[in-house]
mmCIF file of C-alpha atoms in Angstrom:
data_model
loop_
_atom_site.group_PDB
_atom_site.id
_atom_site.type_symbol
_atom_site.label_atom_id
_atom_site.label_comp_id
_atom_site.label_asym_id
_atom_site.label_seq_id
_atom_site.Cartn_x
_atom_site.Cartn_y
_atom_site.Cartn_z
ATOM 1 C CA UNK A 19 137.368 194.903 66.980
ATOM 2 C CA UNK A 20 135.707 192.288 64.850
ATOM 3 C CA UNK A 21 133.942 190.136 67.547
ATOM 4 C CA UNK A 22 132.537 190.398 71.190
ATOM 5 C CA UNK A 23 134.777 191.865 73.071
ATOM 6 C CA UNK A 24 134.851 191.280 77.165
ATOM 7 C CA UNK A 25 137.126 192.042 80.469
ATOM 8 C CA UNK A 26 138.378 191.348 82.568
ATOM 9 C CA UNK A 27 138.861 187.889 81.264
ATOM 10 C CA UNK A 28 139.251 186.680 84.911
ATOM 11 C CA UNK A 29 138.138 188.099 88.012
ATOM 12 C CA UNK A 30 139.098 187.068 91.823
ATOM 13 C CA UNK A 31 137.331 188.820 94.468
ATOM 14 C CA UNK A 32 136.313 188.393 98.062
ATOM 15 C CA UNK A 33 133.023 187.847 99.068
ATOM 16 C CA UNK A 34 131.108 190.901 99.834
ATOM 17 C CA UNK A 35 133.248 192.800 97.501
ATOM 18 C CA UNK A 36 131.154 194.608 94.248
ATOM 19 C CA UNK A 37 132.193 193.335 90.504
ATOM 20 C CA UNK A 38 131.815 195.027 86.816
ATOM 21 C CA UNK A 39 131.738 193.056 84.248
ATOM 22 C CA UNK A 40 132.265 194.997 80.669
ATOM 23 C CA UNK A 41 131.171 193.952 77.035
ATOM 24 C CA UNK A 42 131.741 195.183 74.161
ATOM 25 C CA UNK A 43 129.657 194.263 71.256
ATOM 26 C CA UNK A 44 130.343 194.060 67.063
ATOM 27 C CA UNK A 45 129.491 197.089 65.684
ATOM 28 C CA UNK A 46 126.382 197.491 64.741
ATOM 29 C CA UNK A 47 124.430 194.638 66.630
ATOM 30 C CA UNK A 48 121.628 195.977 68.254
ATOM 31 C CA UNK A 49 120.851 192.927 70.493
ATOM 32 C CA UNK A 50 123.174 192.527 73.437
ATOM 33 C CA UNK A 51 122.742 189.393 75.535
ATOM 34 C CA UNK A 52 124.273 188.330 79.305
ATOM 35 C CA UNK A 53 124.387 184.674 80.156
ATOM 36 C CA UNK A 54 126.040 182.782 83.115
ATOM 37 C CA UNK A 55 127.489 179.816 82.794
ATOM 38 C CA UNK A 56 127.972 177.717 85.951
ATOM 39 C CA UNK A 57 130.594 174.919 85.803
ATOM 40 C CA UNK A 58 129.547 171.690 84.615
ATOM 41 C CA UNK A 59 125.885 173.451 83.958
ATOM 42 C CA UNK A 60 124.532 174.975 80.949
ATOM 43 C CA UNK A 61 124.107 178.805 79.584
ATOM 44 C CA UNK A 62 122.045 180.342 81.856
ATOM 45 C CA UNK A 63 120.215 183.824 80.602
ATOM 46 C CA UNK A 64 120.570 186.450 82.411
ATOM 47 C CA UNK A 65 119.538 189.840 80.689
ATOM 48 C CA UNK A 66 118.587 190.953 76.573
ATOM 49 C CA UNK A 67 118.889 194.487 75.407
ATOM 50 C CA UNK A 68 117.175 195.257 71.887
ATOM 51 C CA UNK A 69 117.834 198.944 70.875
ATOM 52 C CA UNK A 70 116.302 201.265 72.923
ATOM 53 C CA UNK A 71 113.379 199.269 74.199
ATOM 54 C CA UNK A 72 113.164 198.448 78.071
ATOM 55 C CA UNK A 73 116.234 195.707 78.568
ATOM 56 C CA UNK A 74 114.728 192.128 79.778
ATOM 57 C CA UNK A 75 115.408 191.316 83.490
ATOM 58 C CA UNK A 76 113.556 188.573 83.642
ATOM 59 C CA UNK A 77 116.991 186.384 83.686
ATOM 60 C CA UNK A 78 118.435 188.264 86.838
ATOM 61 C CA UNK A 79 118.975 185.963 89.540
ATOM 62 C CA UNK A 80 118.783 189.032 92.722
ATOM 63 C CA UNK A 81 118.611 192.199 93.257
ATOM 64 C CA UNK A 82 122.327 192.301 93.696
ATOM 65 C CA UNK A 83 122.666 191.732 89.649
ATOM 66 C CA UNK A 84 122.000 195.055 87.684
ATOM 67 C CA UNK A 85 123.202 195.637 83.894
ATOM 68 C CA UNK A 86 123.414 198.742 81.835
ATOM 69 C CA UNK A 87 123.923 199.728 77.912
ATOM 70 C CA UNK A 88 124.482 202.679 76.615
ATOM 71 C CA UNK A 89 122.745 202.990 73.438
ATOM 72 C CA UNK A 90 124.441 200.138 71.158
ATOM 73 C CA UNK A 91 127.551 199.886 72.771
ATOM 74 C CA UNK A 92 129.184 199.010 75.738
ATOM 75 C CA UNK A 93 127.193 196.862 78.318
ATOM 76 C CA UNK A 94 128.409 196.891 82.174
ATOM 77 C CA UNK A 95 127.635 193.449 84.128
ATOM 78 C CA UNK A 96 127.204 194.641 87.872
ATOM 79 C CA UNK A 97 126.978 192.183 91.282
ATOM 80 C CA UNK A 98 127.328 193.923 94.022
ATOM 81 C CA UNK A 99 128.167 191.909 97.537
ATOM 82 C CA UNK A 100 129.185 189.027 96.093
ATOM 83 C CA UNK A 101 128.468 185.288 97.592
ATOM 84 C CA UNK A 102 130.634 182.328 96.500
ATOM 85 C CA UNK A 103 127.590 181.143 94.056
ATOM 86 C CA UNK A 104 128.436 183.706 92.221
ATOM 87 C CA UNK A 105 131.344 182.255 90.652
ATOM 88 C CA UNK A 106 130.438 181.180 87.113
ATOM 89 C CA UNK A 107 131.525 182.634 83.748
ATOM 90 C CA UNK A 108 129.413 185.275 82.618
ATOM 91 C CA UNK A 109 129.418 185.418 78.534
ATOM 92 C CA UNK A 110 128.100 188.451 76.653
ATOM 93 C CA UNK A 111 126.558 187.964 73.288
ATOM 94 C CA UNK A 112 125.420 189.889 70.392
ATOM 95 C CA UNK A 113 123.482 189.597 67.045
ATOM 96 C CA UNK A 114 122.068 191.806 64.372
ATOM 97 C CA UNK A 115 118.360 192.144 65.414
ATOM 98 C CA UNK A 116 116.602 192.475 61.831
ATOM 99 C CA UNK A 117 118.834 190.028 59.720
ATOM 100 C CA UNK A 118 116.364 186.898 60.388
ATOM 101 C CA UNK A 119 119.429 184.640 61.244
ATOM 102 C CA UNK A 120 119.437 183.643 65.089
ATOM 103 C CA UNK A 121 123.205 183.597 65.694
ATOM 104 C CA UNK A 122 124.526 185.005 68.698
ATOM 105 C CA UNK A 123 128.129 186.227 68.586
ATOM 106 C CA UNK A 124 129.933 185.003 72.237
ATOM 107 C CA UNK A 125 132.249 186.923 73.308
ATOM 108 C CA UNK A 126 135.481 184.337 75.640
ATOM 109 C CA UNK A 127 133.624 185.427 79.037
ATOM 110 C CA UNK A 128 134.998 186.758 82.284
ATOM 111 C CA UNK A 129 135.846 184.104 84.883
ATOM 112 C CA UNK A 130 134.465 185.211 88.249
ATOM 113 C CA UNK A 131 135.808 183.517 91.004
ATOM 114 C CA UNK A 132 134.591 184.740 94.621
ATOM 115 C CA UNK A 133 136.167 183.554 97.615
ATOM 116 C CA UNK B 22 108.766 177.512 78.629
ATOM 117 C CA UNK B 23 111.155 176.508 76.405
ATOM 118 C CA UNK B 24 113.699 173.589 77.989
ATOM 119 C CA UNK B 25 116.384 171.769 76.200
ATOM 120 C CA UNK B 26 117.708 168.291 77.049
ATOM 121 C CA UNK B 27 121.018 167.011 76.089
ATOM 122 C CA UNK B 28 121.264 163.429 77.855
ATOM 123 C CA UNK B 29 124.782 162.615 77.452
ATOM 124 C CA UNK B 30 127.337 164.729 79.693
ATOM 125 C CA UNK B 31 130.527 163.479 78.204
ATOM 126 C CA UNK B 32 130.912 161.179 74.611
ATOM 127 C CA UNK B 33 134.502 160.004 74.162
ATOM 128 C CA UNK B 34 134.710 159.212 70.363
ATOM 129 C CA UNK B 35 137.645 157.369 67.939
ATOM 130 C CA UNK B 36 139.059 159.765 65.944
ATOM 131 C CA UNK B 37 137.416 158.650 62.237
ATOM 132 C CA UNK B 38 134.432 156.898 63.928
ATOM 133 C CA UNK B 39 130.922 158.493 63.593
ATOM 134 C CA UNK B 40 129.347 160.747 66.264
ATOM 135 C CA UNK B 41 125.607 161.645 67.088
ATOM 136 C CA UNK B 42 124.968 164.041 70.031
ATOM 137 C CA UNK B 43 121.195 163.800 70.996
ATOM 138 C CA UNK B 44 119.166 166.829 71.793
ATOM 139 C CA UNK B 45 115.432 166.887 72.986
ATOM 140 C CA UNK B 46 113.740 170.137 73.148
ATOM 141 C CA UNK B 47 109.781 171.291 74.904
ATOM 142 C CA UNK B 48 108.478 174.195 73.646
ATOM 143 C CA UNK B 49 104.756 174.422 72.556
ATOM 144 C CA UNK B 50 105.318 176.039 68.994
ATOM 145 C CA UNK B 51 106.967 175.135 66.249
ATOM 146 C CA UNK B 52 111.098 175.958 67.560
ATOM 147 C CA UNK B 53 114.107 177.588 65.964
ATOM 148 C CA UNK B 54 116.905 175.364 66.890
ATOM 149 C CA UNK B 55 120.663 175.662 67.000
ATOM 150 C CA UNK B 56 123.720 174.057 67.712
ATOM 151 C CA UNK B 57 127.073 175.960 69.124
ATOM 152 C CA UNK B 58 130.432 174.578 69.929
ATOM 153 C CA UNK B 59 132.827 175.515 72.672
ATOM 154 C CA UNK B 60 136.174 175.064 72.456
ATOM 155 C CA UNK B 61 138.520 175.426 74.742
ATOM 156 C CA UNK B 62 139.622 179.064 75.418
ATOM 157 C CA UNK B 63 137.186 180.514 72.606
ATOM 158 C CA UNK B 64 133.326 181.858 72.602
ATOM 159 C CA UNK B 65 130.540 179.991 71.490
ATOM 160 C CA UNK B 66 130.227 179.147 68.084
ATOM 161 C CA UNK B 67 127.375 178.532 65.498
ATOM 162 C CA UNK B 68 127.351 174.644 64.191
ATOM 163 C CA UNK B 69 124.217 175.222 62.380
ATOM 164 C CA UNK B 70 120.455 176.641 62.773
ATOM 165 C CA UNK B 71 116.738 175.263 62.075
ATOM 166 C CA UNK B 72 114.013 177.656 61.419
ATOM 167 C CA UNK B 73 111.940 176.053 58.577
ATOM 168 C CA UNK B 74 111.999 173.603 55.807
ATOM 169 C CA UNK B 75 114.085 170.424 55.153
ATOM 170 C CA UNK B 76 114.670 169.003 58.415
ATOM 171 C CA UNK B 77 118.009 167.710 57.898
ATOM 172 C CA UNK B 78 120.379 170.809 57.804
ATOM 173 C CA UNK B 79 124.101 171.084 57.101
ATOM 174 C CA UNK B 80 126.741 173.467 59.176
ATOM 175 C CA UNK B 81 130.203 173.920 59.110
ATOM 176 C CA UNK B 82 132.922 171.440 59.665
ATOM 177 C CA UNK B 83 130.890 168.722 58.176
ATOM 178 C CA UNK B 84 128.115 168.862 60.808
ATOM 179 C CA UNK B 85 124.710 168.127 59.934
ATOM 180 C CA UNK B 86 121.310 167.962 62.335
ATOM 181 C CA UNK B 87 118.038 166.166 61.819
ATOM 182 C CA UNK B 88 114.717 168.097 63.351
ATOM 183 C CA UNK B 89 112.486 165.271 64.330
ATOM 184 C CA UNK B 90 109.434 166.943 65.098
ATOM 185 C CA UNK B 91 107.751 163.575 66.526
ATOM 186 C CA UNK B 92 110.503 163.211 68.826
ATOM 187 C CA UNK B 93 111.490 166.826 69.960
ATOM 188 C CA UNK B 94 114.704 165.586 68.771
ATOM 189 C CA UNK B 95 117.339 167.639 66.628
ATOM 190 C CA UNK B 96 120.289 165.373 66.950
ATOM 191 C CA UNK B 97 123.936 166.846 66.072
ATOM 192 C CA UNK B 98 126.124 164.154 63.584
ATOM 193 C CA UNK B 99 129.450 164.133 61.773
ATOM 194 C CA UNK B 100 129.928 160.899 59.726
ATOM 195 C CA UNK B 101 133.631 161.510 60.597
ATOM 196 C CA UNK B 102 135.411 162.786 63.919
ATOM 197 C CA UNK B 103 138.418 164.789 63.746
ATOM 198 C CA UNK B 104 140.772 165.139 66.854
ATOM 199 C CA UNK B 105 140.189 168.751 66.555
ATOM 200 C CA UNK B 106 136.410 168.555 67.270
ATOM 201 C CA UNK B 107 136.979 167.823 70.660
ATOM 202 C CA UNK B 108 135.124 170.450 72.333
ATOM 203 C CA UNK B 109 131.597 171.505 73.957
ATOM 204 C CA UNK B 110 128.567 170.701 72.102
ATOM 205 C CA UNK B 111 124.921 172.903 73.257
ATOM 206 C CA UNK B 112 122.098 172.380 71.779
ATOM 207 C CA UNK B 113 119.484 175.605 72.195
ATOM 208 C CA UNK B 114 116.042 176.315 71.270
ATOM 209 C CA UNK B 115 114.479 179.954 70.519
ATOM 210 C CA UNK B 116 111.246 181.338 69.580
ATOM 211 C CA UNK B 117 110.009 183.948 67.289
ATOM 212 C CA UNK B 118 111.984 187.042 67.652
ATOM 213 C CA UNK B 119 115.357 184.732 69.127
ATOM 214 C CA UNK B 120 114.763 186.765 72.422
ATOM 215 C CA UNK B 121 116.553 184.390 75.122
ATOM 216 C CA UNK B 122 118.417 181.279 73.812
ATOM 217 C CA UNK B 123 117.722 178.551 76.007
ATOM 218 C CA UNK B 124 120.367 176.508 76.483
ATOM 219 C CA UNK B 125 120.984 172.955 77.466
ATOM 220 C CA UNK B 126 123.486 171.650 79.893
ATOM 221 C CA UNK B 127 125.867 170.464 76.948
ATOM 222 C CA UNK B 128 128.012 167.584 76.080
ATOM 223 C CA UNK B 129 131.436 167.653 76.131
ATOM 224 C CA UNK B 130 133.581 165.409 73.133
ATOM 225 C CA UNK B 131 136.222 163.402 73.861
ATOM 226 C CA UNK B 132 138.529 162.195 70.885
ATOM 227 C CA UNK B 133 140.429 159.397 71.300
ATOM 228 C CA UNK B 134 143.243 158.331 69.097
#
């Protein structure tokens, strides 16, 4: 498609229960970016992947949070034993690494809501 | 680090009247700085971007921005509100590379008729 592309767009689980989260990026960006946003709070970073280099963590709030990309294309979002705190929307973004401009592509998010 | 401030949660604004969103930014270096909208139901958008140059830089949909580097300000303004500009407003600041967008807590637009 011709922008980010993410599912499900809303997501009701139980607490406990494990999540994936999927994004798809444009084709061709090479950067790949998770954020969460809380309600009534800003975008909150989560993980970057550039390429093949080693994806940045740093964002992750636990251990329960884990991401994956294969090469440059599809990234899976993954909390596993959810708590209520969880619930946020979690927006993927993209850009074309190289191209000197900044801008992020969002993708609409996935609405997690944990119970 | 890099933090972002936007001090106004909500702005309610007459439709025609002037707006000016305020943004303060810390970050040691000189900052690339952006604005994105959020409208309801849609991603994140690009307003506009500061890397370099003339401080006062012009988006789309008549925004424009003013990087104030004596006030870690870069203040969002439209001489004009339109009802459909009711939306979410962040302000972000990056660094070399534009590894990790930090965000502020935005300001959500109200238009009123």
């Amino acid at each position: 498609g011709a922008g980010v592309s993410q599912s499900p767009s809303n997501k009701v689980t139980e607490k406990g229960k494990d999540v994936e989260l999927r994004c798809d990026p444009i084709s061709g960006h090479t950067a790949l970016y998770w954020y969460r946003q809380r309600l009534g709070q800003g975008l909150e970073f989560l993980i970057y992947f550039q390429g093949n280099s080693a994806p940045d963590k740093s964002g992750l709030p636990s251990d329960r949070f884990s991401a994956e990309r294969t090469g440059e294309s599809v990234s899976t979002l993954t909390i596993q034993r959810t708590q209520q705190e969880d619930s946020a929307v979690y927006l993927c973004a993209s850009s074309l690494e190289g191209t000197n401009t900044g801008e992020l592509f969002f993708g609409e998010g996935s609405r997690l809501t944990v119970l | 680090a890099q933090s972002v401030t936007q001090p106004d949660i909500h702005i309610t604004v007459s439709e025609g009247a002037s707006l000016e969103l305020r943004c303060n930014y810390s970050y040691g270096a000189t900052p690339y700085l952006f604005w994105y909208v959020q409208s309801p139901g849609q991603g994140l958008q690009l307003l506009l971007k500061y890397f370099s140059g003339d401080t006062l830089v012009q988006g789309i949909k008549g925004f424009e921005a003013e990087f104030k580097r004596s006030q870690s300000s870069f203040n969002l303004r439209k001489p004009s509100v339109h009802w459909s500009d009711a939306a979410e407003y962040f302000c972000a600041v990056g660094s070399t590379g534009f590894q990790k967008l930090v965000f502020g807590t935005g300001t959500r637009l109200l238009v009123s008729p």
